[in-house]
Short mmCIF file of N, CA and C in Angstrom, two decimals:
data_model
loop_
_atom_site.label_atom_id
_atom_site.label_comp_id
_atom_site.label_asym_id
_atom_site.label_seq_id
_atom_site.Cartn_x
_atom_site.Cartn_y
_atom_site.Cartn_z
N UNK A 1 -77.79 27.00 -2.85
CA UNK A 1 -76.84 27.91 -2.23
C UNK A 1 -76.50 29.01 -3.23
N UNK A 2 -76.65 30.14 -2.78
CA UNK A 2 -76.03 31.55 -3.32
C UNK A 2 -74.37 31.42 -4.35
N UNK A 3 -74.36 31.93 -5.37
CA UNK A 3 -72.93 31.39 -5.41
C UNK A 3 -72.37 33.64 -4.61
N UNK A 4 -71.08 33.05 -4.47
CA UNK A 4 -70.47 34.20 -4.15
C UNK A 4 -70.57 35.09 -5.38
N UNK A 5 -70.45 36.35 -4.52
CA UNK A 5 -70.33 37.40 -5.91
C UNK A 5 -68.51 37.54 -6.76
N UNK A 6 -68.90 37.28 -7.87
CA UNK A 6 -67.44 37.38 -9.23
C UNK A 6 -66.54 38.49 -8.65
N UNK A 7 -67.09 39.67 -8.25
CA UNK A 7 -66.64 41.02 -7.80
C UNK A 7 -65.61 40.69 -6.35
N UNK A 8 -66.25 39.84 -5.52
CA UNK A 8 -64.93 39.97 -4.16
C UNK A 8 -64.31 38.41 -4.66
N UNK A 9 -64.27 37.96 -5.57
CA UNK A 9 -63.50 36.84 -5.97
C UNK A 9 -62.37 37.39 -6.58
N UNK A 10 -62.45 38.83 -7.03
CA UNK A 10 -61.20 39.28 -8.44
C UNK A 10 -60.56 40.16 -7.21
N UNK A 11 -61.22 40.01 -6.02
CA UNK A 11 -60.37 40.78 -5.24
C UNK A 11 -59.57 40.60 -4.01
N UNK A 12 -60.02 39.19 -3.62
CA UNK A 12 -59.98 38.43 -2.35
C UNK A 12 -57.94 38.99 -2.08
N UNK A 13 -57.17 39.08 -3.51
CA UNK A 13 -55.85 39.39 -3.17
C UNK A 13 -54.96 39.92 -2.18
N UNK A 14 -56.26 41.21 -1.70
CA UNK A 14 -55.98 42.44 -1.00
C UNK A 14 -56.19 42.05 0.50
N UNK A 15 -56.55 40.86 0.68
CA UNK A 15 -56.84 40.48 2.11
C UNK A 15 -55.15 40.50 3.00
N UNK A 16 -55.06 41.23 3.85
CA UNK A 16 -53.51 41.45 4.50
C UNK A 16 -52.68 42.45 3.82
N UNK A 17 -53.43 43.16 3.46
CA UNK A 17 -52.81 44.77 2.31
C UNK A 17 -53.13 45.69 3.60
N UNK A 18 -51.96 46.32 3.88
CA UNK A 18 -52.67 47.90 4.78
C UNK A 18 -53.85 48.57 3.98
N UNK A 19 -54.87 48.83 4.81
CA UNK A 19 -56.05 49.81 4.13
C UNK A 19 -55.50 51.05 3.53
N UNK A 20 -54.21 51.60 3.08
CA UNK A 20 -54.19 52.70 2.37
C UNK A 20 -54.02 51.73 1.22
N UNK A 21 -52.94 50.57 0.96
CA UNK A 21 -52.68 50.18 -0.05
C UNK A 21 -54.15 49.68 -0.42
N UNK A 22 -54.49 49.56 0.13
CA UNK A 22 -56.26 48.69 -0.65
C UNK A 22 -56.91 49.40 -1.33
N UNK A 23 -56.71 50.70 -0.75
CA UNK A 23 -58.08 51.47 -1.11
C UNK A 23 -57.24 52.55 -2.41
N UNK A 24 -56.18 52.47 -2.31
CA UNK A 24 -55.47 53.06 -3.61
C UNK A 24 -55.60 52.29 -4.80
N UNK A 25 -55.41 50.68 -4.69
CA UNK A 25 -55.46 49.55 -5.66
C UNK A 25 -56.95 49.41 -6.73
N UNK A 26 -58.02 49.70 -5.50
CA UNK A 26 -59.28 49.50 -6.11
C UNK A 26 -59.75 51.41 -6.34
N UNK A 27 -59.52 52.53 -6.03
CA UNK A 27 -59.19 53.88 -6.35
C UNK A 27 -59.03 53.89 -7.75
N UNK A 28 -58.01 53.21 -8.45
CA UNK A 28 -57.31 53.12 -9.53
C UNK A 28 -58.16 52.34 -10.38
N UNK A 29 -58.46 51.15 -9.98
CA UNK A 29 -59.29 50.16 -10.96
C UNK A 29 -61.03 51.05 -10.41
N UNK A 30 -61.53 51.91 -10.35
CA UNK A 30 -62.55 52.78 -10.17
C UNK A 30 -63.68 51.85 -9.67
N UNK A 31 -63.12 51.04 -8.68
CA UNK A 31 -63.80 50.26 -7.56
C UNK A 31 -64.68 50.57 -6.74
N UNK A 32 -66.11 50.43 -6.48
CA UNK A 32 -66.69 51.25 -5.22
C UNK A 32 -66.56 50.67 -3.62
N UNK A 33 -66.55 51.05 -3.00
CA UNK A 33 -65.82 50.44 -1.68
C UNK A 33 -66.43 50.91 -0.78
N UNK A 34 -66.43 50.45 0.39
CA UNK A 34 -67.04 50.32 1.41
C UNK A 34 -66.33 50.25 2.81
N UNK A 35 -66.34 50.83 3.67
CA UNK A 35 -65.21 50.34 4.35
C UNK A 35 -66.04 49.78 5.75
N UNK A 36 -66.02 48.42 6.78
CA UNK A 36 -65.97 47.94 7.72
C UNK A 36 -64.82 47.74 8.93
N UNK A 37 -65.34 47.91 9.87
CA UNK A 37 -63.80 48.05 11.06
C UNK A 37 -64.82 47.01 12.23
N UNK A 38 -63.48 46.39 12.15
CA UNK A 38 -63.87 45.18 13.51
C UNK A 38 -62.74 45.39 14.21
N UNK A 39 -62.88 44.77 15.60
CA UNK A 39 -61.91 44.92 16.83
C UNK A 39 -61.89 44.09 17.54
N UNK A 40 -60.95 43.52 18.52
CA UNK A 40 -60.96 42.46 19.42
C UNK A 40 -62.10 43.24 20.90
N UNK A 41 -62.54 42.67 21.69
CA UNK A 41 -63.43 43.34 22.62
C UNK A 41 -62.14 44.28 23.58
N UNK A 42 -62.81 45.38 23.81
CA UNK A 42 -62.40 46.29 24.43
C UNK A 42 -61.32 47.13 23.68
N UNK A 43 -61.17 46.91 22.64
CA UNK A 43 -60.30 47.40 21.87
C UNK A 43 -60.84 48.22 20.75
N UNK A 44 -60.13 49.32 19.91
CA UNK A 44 -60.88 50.22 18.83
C UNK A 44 -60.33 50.45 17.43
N UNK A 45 -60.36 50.11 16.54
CA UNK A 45 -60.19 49.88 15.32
C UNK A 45 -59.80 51.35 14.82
N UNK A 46 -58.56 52.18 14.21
CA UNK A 46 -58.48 52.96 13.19
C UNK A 46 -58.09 52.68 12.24
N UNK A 47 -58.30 53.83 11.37
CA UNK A 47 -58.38 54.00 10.12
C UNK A 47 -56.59 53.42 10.11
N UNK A 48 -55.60 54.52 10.70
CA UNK A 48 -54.01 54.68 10.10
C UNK A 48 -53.94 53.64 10.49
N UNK A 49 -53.89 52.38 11.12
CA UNK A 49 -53.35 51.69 11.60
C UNK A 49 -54.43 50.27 10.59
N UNK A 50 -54.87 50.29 9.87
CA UNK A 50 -56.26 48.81 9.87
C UNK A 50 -55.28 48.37 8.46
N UNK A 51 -55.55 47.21 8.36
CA UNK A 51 -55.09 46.10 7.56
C UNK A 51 -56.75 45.39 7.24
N UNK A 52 -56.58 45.06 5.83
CA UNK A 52 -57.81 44.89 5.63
C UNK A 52 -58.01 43.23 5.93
N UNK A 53 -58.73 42.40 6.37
CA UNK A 53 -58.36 41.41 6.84
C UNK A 53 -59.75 40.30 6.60
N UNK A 54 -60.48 40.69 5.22
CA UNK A 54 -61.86 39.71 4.80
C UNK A 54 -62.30 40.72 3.41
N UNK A 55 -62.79 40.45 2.49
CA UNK A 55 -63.14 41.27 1.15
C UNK A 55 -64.69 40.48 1.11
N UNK A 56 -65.88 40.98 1.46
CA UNK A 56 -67.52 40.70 0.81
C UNK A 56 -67.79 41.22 -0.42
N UNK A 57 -68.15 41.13 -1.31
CA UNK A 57 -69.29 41.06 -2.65
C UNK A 57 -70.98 41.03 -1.89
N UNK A 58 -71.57 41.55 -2.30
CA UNK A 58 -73.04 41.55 -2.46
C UNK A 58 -73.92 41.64 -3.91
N UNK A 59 -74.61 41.88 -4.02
CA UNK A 59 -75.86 41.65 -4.97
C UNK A 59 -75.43 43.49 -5.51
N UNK A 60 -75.13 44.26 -5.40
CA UNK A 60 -74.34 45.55 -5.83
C UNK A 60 -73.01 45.38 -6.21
N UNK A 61 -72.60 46.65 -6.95
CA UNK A 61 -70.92 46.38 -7.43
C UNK A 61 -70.22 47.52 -6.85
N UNK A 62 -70.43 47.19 -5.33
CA UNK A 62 -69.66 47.61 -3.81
C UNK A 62 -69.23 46.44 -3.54
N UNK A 63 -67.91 46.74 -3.46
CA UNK A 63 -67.08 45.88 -2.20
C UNK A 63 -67.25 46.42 -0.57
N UNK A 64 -67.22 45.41 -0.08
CA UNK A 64 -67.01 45.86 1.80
C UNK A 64 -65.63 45.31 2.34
N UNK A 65 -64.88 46.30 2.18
CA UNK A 65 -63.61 45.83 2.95
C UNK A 65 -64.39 45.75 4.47
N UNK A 66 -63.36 44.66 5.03
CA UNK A 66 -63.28 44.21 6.45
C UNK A 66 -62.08 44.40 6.83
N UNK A 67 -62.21 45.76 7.98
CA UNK A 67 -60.71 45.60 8.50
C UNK A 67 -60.58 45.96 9.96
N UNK A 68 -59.37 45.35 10.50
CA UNK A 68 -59.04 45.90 11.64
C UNK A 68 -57.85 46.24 12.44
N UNK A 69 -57.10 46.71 12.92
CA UNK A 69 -56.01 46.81 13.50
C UNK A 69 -55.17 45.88 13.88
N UNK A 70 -54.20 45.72 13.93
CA UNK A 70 -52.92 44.60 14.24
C UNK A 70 -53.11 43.98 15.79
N UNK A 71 -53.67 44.79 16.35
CA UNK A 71 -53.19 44.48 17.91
C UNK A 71 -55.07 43.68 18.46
N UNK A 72 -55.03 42.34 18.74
CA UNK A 72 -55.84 41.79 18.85
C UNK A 72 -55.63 41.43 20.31
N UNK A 73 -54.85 41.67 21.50
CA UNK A 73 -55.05 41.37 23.03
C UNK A 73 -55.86 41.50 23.58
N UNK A 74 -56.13 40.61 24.38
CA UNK A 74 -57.57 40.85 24.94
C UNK A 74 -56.86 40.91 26.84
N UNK A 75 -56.82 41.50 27.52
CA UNK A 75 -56.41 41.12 29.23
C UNK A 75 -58.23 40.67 29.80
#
């Protein structure tokens, strides 16, 4: 098994940070970043509104934030 990458382990913190605070935190520590947007179905993910809500590492020293908006209802 793969071990996880060291890089989204020093960062996993930021998981439930609004995406401005995230992307200011790792901005500062001269982090490269990535940004991902997920949504509940029928629903649309922005930027002002996303909470980052999962941190990936890969085989690069990019992070992929995972984020998506507060409002997860589905009718």
């Amino acid at each position: 098994m793969r071990e996880p990458s060291k890089l989204a382990l020093d960062w996993d913190f930021i998981i439930g940070y609004p995406l401005e605070e995230a992307e200011e935190a790792l901005q500062e520590e001269g982090i490269s970043y990535r940004l991902q947007f997920t949504a509940a179905p029928g629903k649309v993910s922005s930027q002002e509104d996303a909470f980052v809500i999962a941190v990936r590492g890969d085989d690069s020293d990019t992070l992929c934030l995972v984020c998506a908006s507060t409002d997860w209802t589905v009718s």
